[in-house]
Amino acid sequence: MSVLVLALIAGALVGLALGALGGGGSVLAVPALIYLLGFPPAAATTASLIIVTATSLTALYAHARTGNVRWKAGALFAAAGLLPAAAAGAAASRLPQPVLTAAFAAVAALAAVTMLRPSRATADPAADGAKPAKAAGTGAGLGALTGLLGLGGGFLAVPALVTVLAFEMQAAVGTSLLVISANSLASLATRGAGTAGIDWTVLGPFTGAAILGAWDGKRLAAKVTGTLLQHTFAVMLLAVAAFMLIDALT
């Protein structure tokens, strides 16, 4: 199978994940870029940020059209992660590649476990909503993950927005895309040197397919239960995490 076809298939899957779940695309993008398309780990995390930024902005527009984005709360949540994202992005290029790979595998496994666990959080319209200390801490942690590993952090942002800020699920998915976009842009701003090793003839089709996939993911989310989507995605993530961890340790 040609590299171009692999890039288009991987991009479509990344877009579907972001459009349907409000996150998780970058957890697929990085291993696809490394193992299917031959990117070095440092270049793969930078390329992932480019893909996730473009795709998240597209999906954000789609969700905003249906009123599923809480702009004020999302902006405050994202603001806490901007400096950590920029700082971690600058530090990422100095870490050994096996360390990046192992860290990414651990986070992918955490994402899978989070998605497989039954959700006990429900939105409460009467709740206080914003808990500033928790919101700031969670936002900063997501920013650091984005900068270090090229992750958008949506797989953590969605449950955090539901539990910390008492968002209903649809608003959490839409608002997480705002957080992902802001964190990814902040991290990209510090990664100028990280573009070495990126094959733009592969990255372009990958990103284009991801953007189109995000629209399909938004439509898919309206037809398939969120639980089925999450569990299917989580099983795939566990397989990816196991493969990457074995690779990092051998």
Tab-separated table of C-alpha atoms in Angstrom:
chain	number	residue	atom	x	y	z
A	1	MET	CA	0.000	0.000	0.000
A	2	SER	CA	1.419	3.400	-0.975
A	3	VAL	CA	2.416	6.038	1.554
A	4	LEU	CA	-0.211	8.416	0.153
A	5	VAL	CA	-3.026	5.903	0.642
A	6	LEU	CA	-1.854	5.186	4.202
A	7	ALA	CA	-1.765	8.921	4.936
A	8	LEU	CA	-5.323	9.376	3.636
A	9	ILE	CA	-6.694	6.442	5.656
A	10	ALA	CA	-4.922	7.514	8.867
A	11	GLY	CA	-6.025	11.110	8.380
A	12	ALA	CA	-9.649	10.091	7.936
A	13	LEU	CA	-9.555	8.081	11.199
A	14	VAL	CA	-8.004	11.003	13.089
A	15	GLY	CA	-10.682	13.359	11.783
A	16	LEU	CA	-13.479	10.945	12.657
A	17	ALA	CA	-12.214	10.709	16.240
A	18	LEU	CA	-11.964	14.469	16.692
A	19	GLY	CA	-15.307	15.191	15.061
A	20	ALA	CA	-17.222	12.487	16.906
A	21	LEU	CA	-15.557	12.500	20.331
A	22	GLY	CA	-14.092	16.006	20.634
A	23	GLY	CA	-10.634	14.514	21.117
A	24	GLY	CA	-8.425	11.491	20.716
A	25	GLY	CA	-7.269	12.235	17.187
A	26	SER	CA	-3.688	13.016	18.134
A	27	VAL	CA	-3.391	9.767	20.079
A	28	LEU	CA	-3.872	8.060	16.719
A	29	ALA	CA	-1.955	10.607	14.653
A	30	VAL	CA	1.431	10.257	16.373
A	31	PRO	CA	1.757	6.445	16.121
A	32	ALA	CA	0.430	6.546	12.541
A	33	LEU	CA	3.054	9.121	11.602
A	34	ILE	CA	5.848	7.134	13.277
A	35	TYR	CA	5.026	3.539	12.354
A	36	LEU	CA	3.093	3.864	9.099
A	37	LEU	CA	4.695	6.930	7.550
A	38	GLY	CA	8.251	6.821	8.939
A	39	PHE	CA	8.393	10.139	10.823
A	40	PRO	CA	10.940	10.478	13.686
A	41	PRO	CA	9.111	10.811	17.065
A	42	ALA	CA	10.007	14.506	17.525
A	43	ALA	CA	8.852	15.371	14.004
A	44	ALA	CA	5.722	13.236	14.475
A	45	THR	CA	4.630	15.198	17.565
A	46	THR	CA	5.072	18.489	15.689
A	47	ALA	CA	3.245	17.172	12.623
A	48	SER	CA	0.480	15.903	14.911
A	49	LEU	CA	0.027	19.401	16.311
A	50	ILE	CA	-0.335	20.806	12.783
A	51	ILE	CA	-2.921	18.154	11.918
A	52	VAL	CA	-4.810	18.529	15.191
A	53	THR	CA	-4.872	22.336	14.982
A	54	ALA	CA	-6.307	22.374	11.456
A	55	THR	CA	-8.788	19.578	12.169
A	56	SER	CA	-9.903	20.937	15.552
A	57	LEU	CA	-10.594	24.377	14.095
A	58	THR	CA	-12.726	22.742	11.400
A	59	ALA	CA	-14.622	20.606	13.903
A	60	LEU	CA	-14.965	23.628	16.220
A	61	TYR	CA	-16.716	25.539	13.433
A	62	ALA	CA	-19.093	22.608	12.872
A	63	HIS	CA	-19.986	22.401	16.583
A	64	ALA	CA	-20.267	26.183	16.931
A	65	ARG	CA	-22.906	26.223	14.202
A	66	THR	CA	-25.111	24.008	16.383
A	67	GLY	CA	-24.467	26.035	19.559
A	68	ASN	CA	-22.346	23.406	21.316
A	69	VAL	CA	-19.422	25.688	22.270
A	70	ARG	CA	-19.264	27.588	25.574
A	71	TRP	CA	-16.899	30.321	24.423
A	72	LYS	CA	-16.277	32.199	27.686
A	73	ALA	CA	-15.753	29.169	29.929
A	74	GLY	CA	-13.749	27.392	27.235
A	75	ALA	CA	-11.450	30.385	26.770
A	76	LEU	CA	-10.774	30.600	30.513
A	77	PHE	CA	-10.080	26.867	30.677
A	78	ALA	CA	-7.739	27.051	27.684
A	79	ALA	CA	-5.902	30.129	28.988
A	80	ALA	CA	-4.530	28.156	31.936
A	81	GLY	CA	-2.834	25.771	29.518
A	82	LEU	CA	-1.182	28.246	27.152
A	83	LEU	CA	2.068	28.831	29.066
A	84	PRO	CA	2.535	25.149	30.021
A	85	ALA	CA	1.922	24.183	26.377
A	86	ALA	CA	4.527	26.636	25.127
A	87	ALA	CA	7.106	25.635	27.770
A	88	ALA	CA	6.628	21.897	27.235
A	89	GLY	CA	6.768	22.382	23.472
A	90	ALA	CA	10.179	24.028	23.799
A	91	ALA	CA	11.435	21.196	26.026
A	92	ALA	CA	10.148	18.340	23.855
A	93	SER	CA	12.943	18.543	21.278
A	94	ARG	CA	15.549	18.004	24.017
A	95	LEU	CA	14.144	14.683	25.247
A	96	PRO	CA	15.429	11.307	23.961
A	97	GLN	CA	13.112	9.722	21.401
A	98	PRO	CA	12.508	6.495	23.411
A	99	VAL	CA	11.371	8.642	26.356
A	100	LEU	CA	8.856	10.466	24.151
A	101	THR	CA	7.595	7.166	22.761
A	102	ALA	CA	7.202	5.572	26.206
A	103	ALA	CA	5.485	8.659	27.628
A	104	PHE	CA	3.106	8.747	24.701
A	105	ALA	CA	2.269	5.047	25.165
A	106	ALA	CA	1.495	5.650	28.853
A	107	VAL	CA	-0.827	8.555	28.061
A	108	ALA	CA	-2.566	6.550	25.323
A	109	ALA	CA	-3.198	3.752	27.820
A	110	LEU	CA	-4.565	6.285	30.329
A	111	ALA	CA	-6.884	7.672	27.650
A	112	ALA	CA	-8.160	4.185	26.849
A	113	VAL	CA	-8.843	3.338	30.502
A	114	THR	CA	-10.625	6.691	30.949
A	115	MET	CA	-12.869	5.946	27.988
A	116	LEU	CA	-13.656	2.386	29.116
A	117	ARG	CA	-14.667	3.377	32.640
A	118	PRO	CA	-18.390	4.018	33.036
A	119	SER	CA	-19.064	7.707	33.450
A	120	ARG	CA	-20.592	8.658	36.783
A	121	ALA	CA	-20.608	12.369	36.060
A	122	THR	CA	-23.706	14.134	34.852
A	123	ALA	CA	-24.198	17.775	34.152
A	124	ASP	CA	-26.157	19.642	36.775
A	125	PRO	CA	-27.734	22.877	35.557
A	126	ALA	CA	-27.994	24.057	39.176
A	127	ALA	CA	-24.327	23.428	39.964
A	128	ASP	CA	-21.865	26.242	40.570
A	129	GLY	CA	-20.151	25.141	37.358
A	130	ALA	CA	-16.708	26.716	37.447
A	131	LYS	CA	-14.355	25.634	40.217
A	132	PRO	CA	-11.455	27.983	39.430
A	133	ALA	CA	-8.618	26.084	41.127
A	134	LYS	CA	-9.573	22.728	39.629
A	135	ALA	CA	-10.292	24.247	36.228
A	136	ALA	CA	-6.915	26.041	36.176
A	137	GLY	CA	-5.022	22.936	37.303
A	138	THR	CA	-6.719	20.730	34.735
A	139	GLY	CA	-6.210	23.290	31.981
A	140	ALA	CA	-2.510	23.618	32.830
A	141	GLY	CA	-2.051	19.850	32.789
A	142	LEU	CA	-3.713	19.568	29.399
A	143	GLY	CA	-1.488	22.344	28.073
A	144	ALA	CA	1.663	20.561	29.241
A	145	LEU	CA	0.556	17.307	27.580
A	146	THR	CA	-0.150	19.169	24.354
A	147	GLY	CA	3.265	20.788	24.274
A	148	LEU	CA	5.298	17.748	25.272
A	149	LEU	CA	3.635	14.936	23.331
A	150	GLY	CA	1.820	16.687	20.490
A	151	LEU	CA	-1.530	15.797	22.042
A	152	GLY	CA	-4.592	17.983	21.778
A	153	GLY	CA	-5.767	16.601	25.125
A	154	GLY	CA	-9.414	16.322	24.144
A	155	PHE	CA	-9.732	12.820	25.624
A	156	LEU	CA	-9.027	14.422	29.015
A	157	ALA	CA	-10.660	17.788	28.319
A	158	VAL	CA	-14.126	16.312	27.691
A	159	PRO	CA	-14.453	14.465	31.044
A	160	ALA	CA	-12.828	17.416	32.827
A	161	LEU	CA	-15.355	19.859	31.387
A	162	VAL	CA	-18.197	17.554	32.426
A	163	THR	CA	-16.955	16.922	35.971
A	164	VAL	CA	-15.209	20.209	36.833
A	165	LEU	CA	-17.410	22.712	35.015
A	166	ALA	CA	-20.661	20.663	34.980
A	167	PHE	CA	-21.090	20.823	31.192
A	168	GLU	CA	-23.534	18.548	29.416
A	169	MET	CA	-21.786	16.112	27.066
A	170	GLN	CA	-22.495	17.891	23.761
A	171	ALA	CA	-21.223	21.214	25.122
A	172	ALA	CA	-18.140	19.479	26.551
A	173	VAL	CA	-17.295	17.950	23.164
A	174	GLY	CA	-17.710	21.264	21.347
A	175	THR	CA	-15.862	23.316	23.954
A	176	SER	CA	-12.985	20.822	24.147
A	177	LEU	CA	-12.231	21.640	20.513
A	178	LEU	CA	-11.692	25.272	21.499
A	179	VAL	CA	-9.271	24.152	24.233
A	180	ILE	CA	-7.437	21.800	21.839
A	181	SER	CA	-7.067	24.505	19.195
A	182	ALA	CA	-5.669	27.057	21.654
A	183	ASN	CA	-3.201	24.624	23.259
A	184	SER	CA	-2.000	23.301	19.907
A	185	LEU	CA	-1.369	26.787	18.538
A	186	ALA	CA	0.577	27.751	21.676
A	187	SER	CA	2.752	24.663	21.419
A	188	LEU	CA	3.372	25.093	17.692
A	189	ALA	CA	4.650	28.622	18.328
A	190	THR	CA	7.656	27.187	20.210
A	191	ARG	CA	8.422	24.316	17.841
A	192	GLY	CA	10.061	26.022	14.866
A	193	ALA	CA	13.027	23.662	14.946
A	194	GLY	CA	10.722	20.671	15.214
A	195	THR	CA	9.668	20.906	11.584
A	196	ALA	CA	12.883	19.115	10.532
A	197	GLY	CA	12.050	15.609	9.367
A	198	ILE	CA	8.493	16.462	8.315
A	199	ASP	CA	7.527	15.268	4.840
A	200	TRP	CA	5.076	17.930	3.744
A	201	THR	CA	3.956	15.880	0.717
A	202	VAL	CA	2.628	13.313	3.201
A	203	LEU	CA	1.439	15.742	5.866
A	204	GLY	CA	-0.722	17.709	3.416
A	205	PRO	CA	-2.937	14.784	2.322
A	206	PHE	CA	-3.049	13.488	5.909
A	207	THR	CA	-4.330	16.845	7.162
A	208	GLY	CA	-6.824	17.208	4.308
A	209	ALA	CA	-8.300	13.768	4.979
A	210	ALA	CA	-8.494	14.564	8.707
A	211	ILE	CA	-10.414	17.782	8.049
A	212	LEU	CA	-12.938	15.955	5.861
A	213	GLY	CA	-13.163	13.163	8.424
A	214	ALA	CA	-14.034	15.664	11.155
A	215	TRP	CA	-17.230	16.606	9.330
A	216	ASP	CA	-18.147	12.931	8.958
A	217	GLY	CA	-17.356	12.391	12.635
A	218	LYS	CA	-19.749	15.162	13.624
A	219	ARG	CA	-22.524	13.441	11.632
A	220	LEU	CA	-21.557	10.016	13.004
A	221	ALA	CA	-21.861	11.276	16.577
A	222	ALA	CA	-25.501	12.125	15.927
A	223	LYS	CA	-26.290	8.562	14.763
A	224	VAL	CA	-24.193	6.272	16.987
A	225	THR	CA	-24.210	6.152	20.777
A	226	GLY	CA	-21.290	7.890	22.452
A	227	THR	CA	-20.612	4.781	24.561
A	228	LEU	CA	-20.107	2.560	21.506
A	229	LEU	CA	-17.800	5.118	19.892
A	230	GLN	CA	-15.739	5.524	23.059
A	231	HIS	CA	-15.352	1.796	23.706
A	232	THR	CA	-14.350	1.020	20.125
A	233	PHE	CA	-11.810	3.809	20.202
A	234	ALA	CA	-10.497	2.749	23.620
A	235	VAL	CA	-9.770	-0.826	22.482
A	236	MET	CA	-7.840	0.561	19.509
A	237	LEU	CA	-5.871	2.857	21.834
A	238	LEU	CA	-4.896	-0.006	24.143
A	239	ALA	CA	-3.463	-1.907	21.190
A	240	VAL	CA	-1.526	1.180	20.046
A	241	ALA	CA	-0.200	1.840	23.572
A	242	ALA	CA	1.002	-1.751	24.000
A	243	PHE	CA	2.801	-1.699	20.643
A	244	MET	CA	4.508	1.639	21.358
A	245	LEU	CA	5.596	0.614	24.849
A	246	ILE	CA	7.149	-2.607	23.552
A	247	ASP	CA	8.925	-0.611	20.854
A	248	ALA	CA	10.280	1.911	23.375
A	249	LEU	CA	11.609	-0.819	25.673
A	250	THR	CA	13.318	-2.924	23.006
